[in-house]
XYZ file of C-alpha atoms in Angstrom:
375
model
C 0.000 0.000 0.000
C 1.151 3.542 -0.742
C 1.948 5.466 2.412
C -0.271 8.495 2.948
C 1.474 11.865 2.749
C 1.770 14.318 5.587
C -0.940 16.977 5.666
C 0.115 20.588 6.212
C -2.646 22.988 7.155
C -1.576 26.478 6.152
C -2.034 29.374 3.774
C 0.241 31.038 1.180
C 0.155 34.417 2.944
C 0.790 32.940 6.408
C 4.146 33.999 7.861
C 4.600 30.856 9.926
C 3.438 28.393 7.265
C 6.255 29.414 4.897
C 9.170 27.875 6.837
C 7.360 24.560 7.332
C 6.399 24.344 3.652
C 9.922 25.181 2.490
C 11.429 22.613 4.850
C 9.133 19.834 3.627
C 10.041 20.667 0.029
C 13.776 20.782 0.714
C 13.680 17.420 2.506
C 11.639 15.745 -0.231
C 8.966 14.789 2.301
C 5.647 13.902 0.674
C 2.906 16.235 1.837
C -0.307 17.896 0.771
C -1.258 21.393 1.879
C -4.831 22.132 2.892
C -6.609 25.234 4.039
C -7.565 25.534 7.720
C -11.074 26.324 6.470
C -11.522 22.707 5.429
C -13.874 20.360 7.234
C -11.125 18.006 8.500
C -9.391 20.904 10.255
C -12.560 21.907 12.089
C -13.532 18.316 12.814
C -10.205 16.676 13.671
C -7.669 19.388 14.489
C -9.391 22.189 16.407
C -10.725 19.917 19.169
C -7.181 18.660 19.772
C -5.162 21.885 19.651
C -7.883 24.040 21.213
C -7.322 27.136 19.070
C -7.414 28.282 15.479
C -3.764 28.582 14.525
C -1.503 27.563 11.650
C 0.597 25.849 10.540
C -0.454 22.436 11.785
C 0.930 19.197 10.385
C -0.671 15.775 10.636
C 1.625 12.793 10.096
C 0.520 9.641 8.258
C 0.230 8.017 11.698
C -2.165 10.749 12.858
C 0.250 12.678 15.087
C -0.478 16.414 15.207
C 2.426 18.887 15.294
C 1.748 22.621 15.593
C 4.162 25.513 14.832
C 6.800 25.643 12.104
C 9.607 25.437 14.693
C 8.199 22.187 16.082
C 7.402 20.794 12.631
C 11.039 21.177 11.601
C 12.272 19.680 14.872
C 9.852 16.764 14.498
C 11.658 15.599 11.355
C 15.100 16.449 12.700
C 14.461 14.326 15.804
C 13.097 11.413 13.778
C 16.076 11.325 11.467
C 13.921 12.069 8.421
C 15.936 15.115 7.334
C 18.109 14.474 4.301
C 19.620 17.965 4.753
C 19.643 18.714 8.464
C 18.820 22.333 9.267
C 21.122 22.085 12.298
C 24.735 22.879 11.352
C 27.355 20.445 12.653
C 29.330 22.954 14.746
C 28.373 24.805 17.960
C 29.062 28.320 16.642
C 27.060 27.892 13.478
C 24.217 26.275 15.431
C 24.207 29.206 17.849
C 23.996 31.733 15.011
C 21.295 29.697 13.264
C 19.128 29.654 16.393
C 19.754 33.346 17.041
C 18.667 34.275 13.516
C 15.691 31.928 13.707
C 14.556 34.010 16.675
C 15.166 37.236 14.781
C 13.141 36.139 11.784
C 10.366 34.672 13.871
C 9.959 37.649 16.220
C 12.210 40.561 15.276
C 10.828 40.998 11.765
C 7.160 40.871 12.767
C 7.040 44.659 13.074
C 8.222 45.298 9.515
C 6.162 42.447 8.073
C 2.919 43.652 9.623
C 3.650 47.319 8.911
C 4.172 46.828 5.196
C 1.127 44.567 4.919
C -1.397 46.739 6.733
C -0.128 50.312 6.653
C -0.044 50.029 2.859
C -3.286 48.089 2.604
C -4.908 50.636 0.263
C -2.049 50.254 -2.229
C -2.262 46.454 -2.289
C -5.884 45.816 -1.352
C -6.751 43.680 -4.352
C -3.809 41.354 -3.707
C -4.522 41.031 0.024
C -8.272 40.644 -0.416
C -7.634 37.823 -2.869
C -5.110 36.150 -0.547
C -7.257 36.291 2.575
C -10.484 35.308 0.837
C -8.848 32.246 -0.801
C -12.102 31.279 -2.492
C -14.372 32.377 0.360
C -16.613 35.458 0.212
C -14.588 38.566 1.031
C -17.112 39.602 3.667
C -16.306 36.440 5.591
C -12.670 37.417 6.115
C -12.940 41.173 6.577
C -13.161 40.793 10.353
C -9.945 38.749 10.284
C -8.201 41.443 8.271
C -9.408 44.194 10.597
C -8.163 42.222 13.587
C -4.751 41.869 11.951
C -4.622 45.617 11.357
C -5.443 46.241 15.024
C -2.213 44.504 16.075
C 0.011 47.286 14.710
C 0.181 49.517 17.820
C 1.083 46.520 20.007
C 3.939 45.769 17.646
C 5.275 49.280 18.053
C 4.055 50.531 14.674
C 3.253 54.209 15.232
C 3.625 57.405 13.203
C 6.863 58.063 15.108
C 8.389 54.639 14.388
C 7.233 54.079 10.795
C 10.132 55.998 9.175
C 12.567 53.985 11.302
C 10.861 50.692 10.442
C 11.187 51.432 6.755
C 14.802 52.483 7.111
C 15.435 49.291 9.052
C 13.915 47.186 6.287
C 16.083 48.847 3.671
C 19.170 48.403 5.859
C 18.341 44.717 6.274
C 17.945 44.262 2.531
C 21.353 45.865 1.913
C 23.017 43.614 4.493
C 21.412 40.433 3.203
C 22.010 41.354 -0.421
C 25.742 41.607 0.255
C 25.713 38.210 1.965
C 23.528 36.333 -0.525
C 25.591 37.662 -3.400
C 28.399 35.332 -2.264
C 26.631 32.640 -0.192
C 23.446 30.846 -1.276
C 22.301 30.452 2.345
C 23.271 31.981 5.672
C 25.962 29.464 6.584
C 27.008 28.054 3.254
C 25.214 25.940 0.673
C 22.695 24.269 3.014
C 19.679 26.066 4.531
C 19.868 26.289 8.323
C 17.300 26.998 11.016
C 18.226 30.646 10.595
C 17.277 30.574 6.906
C 13.902 29.029 7.694
C 13.313 31.581 10.456
C 14.064 34.544 8.196
C 12.014 33.089 5.354
C 8.710 33.443 7.216
C 8.490 37.254 7.063
C 10.763 37.702 4.045
C 8.524 35.482 1.936
C 4.912 35.588 3.114
C 4.745 39.335 3.774
C 7.808 41.154 2.536
C 8.485 38.979 -0.508
C 4.887 38.531 -1.736
C 2.889 41.620 -0.795
C 3.257 44.074 -3.697
C 4.690 47.113 -1.879
C 7.572 45.476 0.043
C 8.191 42.860 -2.659
C 8.765 45.645 -5.178
C 11.273 47.261 -2.809
C 13.044 43.915 -2.371
C 13.280 43.222 -6.108
C 14.559 46.690 -6.938
C 16.933 47.131 -4.013
C 18.128 43.610 -3.192
C 17.852 41.126 -6.081
C 20.084 38.605 -4.307
C 17.625 38.536 -1.402
C 14.702 37.914 -3.723
C 16.742 35.172 -5.371
C 17.293 33.615 -1.932
C 13.524 33.675 -1.332
C 13.073 31.765 -4.592
C 15.881 29.391 -3.631
C 14.344 28.667 -0.234
C 11.050 27.693 -1.847
C 12.650 25.395 -4.431
C 12.533 21.619 -3.865
C 16.300 21.337 -4.331
C 19.263 23.479 -3.265
C 18.835 25.673 -6.379
C 22.378 27.105 -6.388
C 23.125 27.140 -10.112
C 23.979 30.851 -9.897
C 26.566 30.138 -7.169
C 28.030 26.866 -8.472
C 31.183 26.910 -6.350
C 29.269 26.747 -3.070
C 29.192 23.381 -1.299
C 28.137 22.220 2.156
C 28.450 24.249 5.321
C 31.125 26.904 5.691
C 34.251 25.015 6.759
C 35.536 24.645 10.324
C 32.341 25.902 11.996
C 33.051 29.311 10.514
C 30.582 32.180 10.517
C 30.920 34.375 7.406
C 32.077 37.927 8.026
C 29.051 39.092 6.022
C 26.801 37.905 8.884
C 28.383 40.211 11.480
C 26.426 43.234 10.133
C 23.234 41.136 10.243
C 23.663 40.322 13.927
C 24.532 43.970 14.617
C 21.317 44.895 12.813
C 19.375 42.400 14.923
C 20.727 44.072 18.058
C 19.733 47.497 16.792
C 16.272 46.346 15.768
C 15.262 44.265 18.777
C 17.974 44.337 21.471
C 16.296 46.776 23.917
C 12.826 45.392 23.259
C 13.986 41.815 23.749
C 15.561 42.667 27.110
C 12.448 44.589 28.215
C 10.089 41.772 27.269
C 12.168 39.102 28.961
C 12.342 41.257 32.118
C 8.552 41.744 31.998
C 7.987 38.002 31.728
C 10.377 37.230 34.580
C 8.599 39.743 36.835
C 5.190 38.460 35.737
C 6.123 34.926 36.731
C 7.506 36.140 40.054
C 4.148 37.738 40.821
C 1.843 34.900 39.783
C 4.132 32.005 40.866
C 2.769 29.471 38.360
C 3.158 25.741 38.733
C 5.128 23.787 36.174
C 2.771 23.110 33.288
C 0.338 25.963 33.956
C -0.867 27.633 30.719
C 0.870 30.945 30.027
C -2.442 32.689 29.314
C -6.037 32.378 30.426
C -7.192 31.203 26.996
C -5.262 29.093 24.456
C -5.712 31.653 21.672
C -4.531 34.585 23.825
C -0.987 35.283 22.712
C -0.226 38.581 24.476
C -0.424 38.821 28.263
C 0.415 42.497 28.747
C 2.400 45.444 27.477
C 5.688 46.986 28.491
C 7.364 50.289 27.707
C 10.375 49.893 25.484
C 12.230 51.611 22.657
C 12.685 50.959 18.969
C 15.809 52.577 17.531
C 15.705 55.087 20.363
C 12.000 55.967 20.019
C 9.661 55.100 22.876
C 7.051 52.422 22.125
C 4.568 50.433 24.223
C 4.751 46.855 22.979
C 2.771 43.700 23.605
C 4.505 40.804 25.339
C 4.038 37.265 24.033
C 5.263 34.416 26.261
C 5.999 32.470 23.050
C 9.042 34.729 22.757
C 10.570 32.848 25.699
C 10.037 29.554 23.884
C 12.452 30.748 21.186
C 14.788 32.531 23.591
C 15.065 29.258 25.503
C 16.369 27.490 22.411
C 19.203 30.006 22.087
C 19.940 29.884 25.813
C 20.197 26.082 25.814
C 22.644 26.168 22.929
C 24.712 28.807 24.732
C 24.703 26.742 27.920
C 25.924 23.700 25.992
C 28.952 25.600 24.684
C 32.240 25.797 26.551
C 35.707 27.251 26.320
C 36.511 29.407 23.308
C 33.158 28.659 21.675
C 31.180 29.990 24.627
C 33.448 33.020 24.981
C 32.963 33.727 21.269
C 29.176 33.566 21.569
C 29.063 35.810 24.645
C 31.336 38.321 22.957
C 29.113 38.322 19.861
C 26.008 38.974 21.971
C 27.747 41.608 24.059
C 29.065 43.584 21.099
C 25.592 43.914 19.658
C 23.453 44.594 22.728
C 21.873 41.138 22.904
C 23.513 39.523 25.922
C 20.953 40.435 28.605
C 18.268 38.054 27.323
C 20.513 35.010 27.018
C 23.164 35.072 29.720
C 22.687 34.493 33.435
C 19.826 33.047 35.474
C 16.386 33.826 34.112
C 14.171 31.898 36.508
C 11.442 31.332 33.927
C 10.917 29.359 30.740
C 8.125 28.507 28.342
C 7.509 25.021 27.006
C 4.840 23.623 24.693
C 2.751 20.706 25.926
C -0.433 19.372 24.412
C -0.177 22.064 21.721
C -0.258 25.074 24.054
C 2.459 27.155 25.707
C 2.985 26.517 29.419
C 5.269 27.813 32.145
C 8.205 25.542 32.893
C 11.202 25.441 35.157
C 14.070 27.460 33.683
């Protein structure tokens, strides 16, 4: 009998579906993609995961895996990856996890800004994407809710010029790197590539306004977006590239990217982590307690912070700690010169506070929801 394929529930314009889809393609894993509006999702998936969220993958054996980060790790842990997204060396793995965090969380502000602030200029494209065959009226409430998230992401009249400058700076940095390397750490896509792909494909590489900026300003970045979505390595334009960068090396062209990450999200990351640590101190949760009152509630409060020196009140998502914890565990596993190198990298770019030292709080995922866990 032919083995059934995996089922990926997602949407083309979904930021978090993109990394999972690209990973399945790169690994040659048989899958079919279905809309979360389908009957099986409502009948079989929602009762299990308890909230409407994508992506969700169902294995041929019926196991349900939610979140692109966990979908990738599911195959990595089962030995199904023909091209592991985890580099072989500790330094490259640390950078890959750090940039996975940046793509997953640090680029949300730019992704959502360009999608919704410029809605009038790309309305036909977005209406078509969100409707996906359904009546437009049925999804207008969803689109309005998405637009309402902008202030909590720090998108304000004062920050918008800085957000757009930051996006252009990022494109320049990545264009220089992808002009000589097909992926972040050589000729194999890492966790960092998949993390960056989410916003740089679904929002910034598809929506007309930012995609036009990307194509005109950074063609090598747009080429990388194409490459990431190809079912093979797709490096014909960089034929001399092969494997990971040798000797656990981190290309010099990535130093400006990590400096940019620090500028874009360093203060905010430290403020959010401090907020979460204080929140846990106050409520004293038990191990395994849900991080929020309802499974679909992603933000548990707001904290004052700054974005490129401008004050902003931002929402705090405990899920951030889930990703921070991955970087922290990698850092804790490093020793000697490797650990000193990582701490120096974080320190030079204003990122050390969130990853070094005792935190006293962590977030885990159990039964498809985020829960508090021992640090």
